[in-house]
């Protein structure tokens, strides 16, 4: 009987230690989740007071030459796609506030947006170029900026 007692104590100590570890882990997780909340009920912290800004891009439609009738539908569809791309980028900007390092917005939002806009502007130029002179210099309209 004396041999069973040490094993029983080991199990009891192990069980109590495991329960304490689980409780401590739960307390750390809860403390981390509540770390930014204040008891005053203000509900706003510094990140929500300063807006993330908006993305502004040059207007492509105003810089286009006369659009042939045969290309009008495709150009209109691509212009709508340019607007949609900016809307999605602005949504992503709001959704990712506080993430990443100092170049996060440039690398994760503005860079890919410029690539998408370049492809769309090239499709517009190609559509016009099928029946008229292909417009030059539209690629310069692909880059967007962040305004605060």
PDB file of C-alpha atoms in Angstrom, residues 85-143:
ATOM      1  CA  UNK A  85     -10.830  48.298 -57.893  1.00  0.00           C
ATOM      2  CA  UNK A  86     -10.537  51.587 -55.983  1.00  0.00           C
ATOM      3  CA  UNK A  87     -13.601  50.741 -53.887  1.00  0.00           C
ATOM      4  CA  UNK A  88     -12.122  47.353 -52.952  1.00  0.00           C
ATOM      5  CA  UNK A  89      -8.756  48.935 -52.122  1.00  0.00           C
ATOM      6  CA  UNK A  90     -10.444  51.504 -49.847  1.00  0.00           C
ATOM      7  CA  UNK A  91     -12.330  48.696 -48.085  1.00  0.00           C
ATOM      8  CA  UNK A  92      -9.106  46.763 -47.599  1.00  0.00           C
ATOM      9  CA  UNK A  93      -7.452  49.904 -46.269  1.00  0.00           C
ATOM     10  CA  UNK A  94     -10.147  50.228 -43.608  1.00  0.00           C
ATOM     11  CA  UNK A  95     -10.099  46.507 -42.786  1.00  0.00           C
ATOM     12  CA  UNK A  96      -6.327  46.394 -42.262  1.00  0.00           C
ATOM     13  CA  UNK A  97      -5.814  49.478 -40.079  1.00  0.00           C
ATOM     14  CA  UNK A  98      -2.870  48.939 -37.760  1.00  0.00           C
ATOM     15  CA  UNK A  99      -1.499  45.908 -39.560  1.00  0.00           C
ATOM     16  CA  UNK A 100       1.959  45.552 -41.016  1.00  0.00           C
ATOM     17  CA  UNK A 101       4.927  47.835 -40.893  1.00  0.00           C
ATOM     18  CA  UNK A 102       5.618  51.271 -42.303  1.00  0.00           C
ATOM     19  CA  UNK A 103       5.354  50.146 -45.945  1.00  0.00           C
ATOM     20  CA  UNK A 104       2.305  47.925 -45.518  1.00  0.00           C
ATOM     21  CA  UNK A 105      -0.130  50.173 -47.390  1.00  0.00           C
ATOM     22  CA  UNK A 106       2.279  50.628 -50.294  1.00  0.00           C
ATOM     23  CA  UNK A 107       3.207  46.955 -50.561  1.00  0.00           C
ATOM     24  CA  UNK A 108      -0.141  45.312 -49.808  1.00  0.00           C
ATOM     25  CA  UNK A 109      -2.676  47.780 -51.193  1.00  0.00           C
ATOM     26  CA  UNK A 110      -1.289  50.518 -53.459  1.00  0.00           C
ATOM     27  CA  UNK A 111       1.214  48.329 -55.341  1.00  0.00           C
ATOM     28  CA  UNK A 112      -1.268  45.603 -56.302  1.00  0.00           C
ATOM     29  CA  UNK A 113      -3.889  48.264 -57.107  1.00  0.00           C
ATOM     30  CA  UNK A 114      -1.475  49.950 -59.519  1.00  0.00           C
ATOM     31  CA  UNK A 115      -0.817  46.599 -61.226  1.00  0.00           C
ATOM     32  CA  UNK A 116      -4.544  45.953 -61.640  1.00  0.00           C
ATOM     33  CA  UNK A 117      -5.171  49.475 -62.909  1.00  0.00           C
ATOM     34  CA  UNK A 118      -2.291  49.185 -65.405  1.00  0.00           C
ATOM     35  CA  UNK A 119      -3.807  46.025 -66.857  1.00  0.00           C
ATOM     36  CA  UNK A 120      -7.277  47.591 -67.039  1.00  0.00           C
ATOM     37  CA  UNK A 121      -5.989  50.811 -68.634  1.00  0.00           C
ATOM     38  CA  UNK A 122      -4.105  48.717 -71.192  1.00  0.00           C
ATOM     39  CA  UNK A 123      -7.329  46.863 -72.015  1.00  0.00           C
ATOM     40  CA  UNK A 124      -9.042  50.215 -72.564  1.00  0.00           C
ATOM     41  CA  UNK A 125      -6.227  51.394 -74.840  1.00  0.00           C
ATOM     42  CA  UNK A 126      -6.329  48.128 -76.761  1.00  0.00           C
ATOM     43  CA  UNK A 127     -10.109  48.352 -77.233  1.00  0.00           C
ATOM     44  CA  UNK A 128      -9.802  51.876 -78.629  1.00  0.00           C
ATOM     45  CA  UNK A 129      -6.736  50.936 -80.682  1.00  0.00           C
ATOM     46  CA  UNK A 130      -8.612  48.256 -82.603  1.00  0.00           C
ATOM     47  CA  UNK A 131     -10.531  50.821 -84.653  1.00  0.00           C
ATOM     48  CA  UNK A 132      -8.743  54.127 -83.967  1.00  0.00           C
ATOM     49  CA  UNK A 133      -5.357  55.410 -82.891  1.00  0.00           C
ATOM     50  CA  UNK A 134      -4.272  53.790 -79.665  1.00  0.00           C
ATOM     51  CA  UNK A 135      -4.116  56.439 -76.924  1.00  0.00           C
ATOM     52  CA  UNK A 136      -0.633  56.993 -75.500  1.00  0.00           C
ATOM     53  CA  UNK A 137       0.373  57.861 -71.953  1.00  0.00           C
ATOM     54  CA  UNK A 138      -2.537  56.213 -70.165  1.00  0.00           C
ATOM     55  CA  UNK A 139      -0.173  54.089 -68.068  1.00  0.00           C
ATOM     56  CA  UNK A 140       0.703  57.183 -66.061  1.00  0.00           C
ATOM     57  CA  UNK A 141      -2.885  57.185 -64.751  1.00  0.00           C
ATOM     58  CA  UNK A 142      -2.508  53.807 -63.024  1.00  0.00           C
ATOM     59  CA  UNK A 143      -0.674  54.996 -59.900  1.00  0.00           C
TER      60      UNK A 143
END
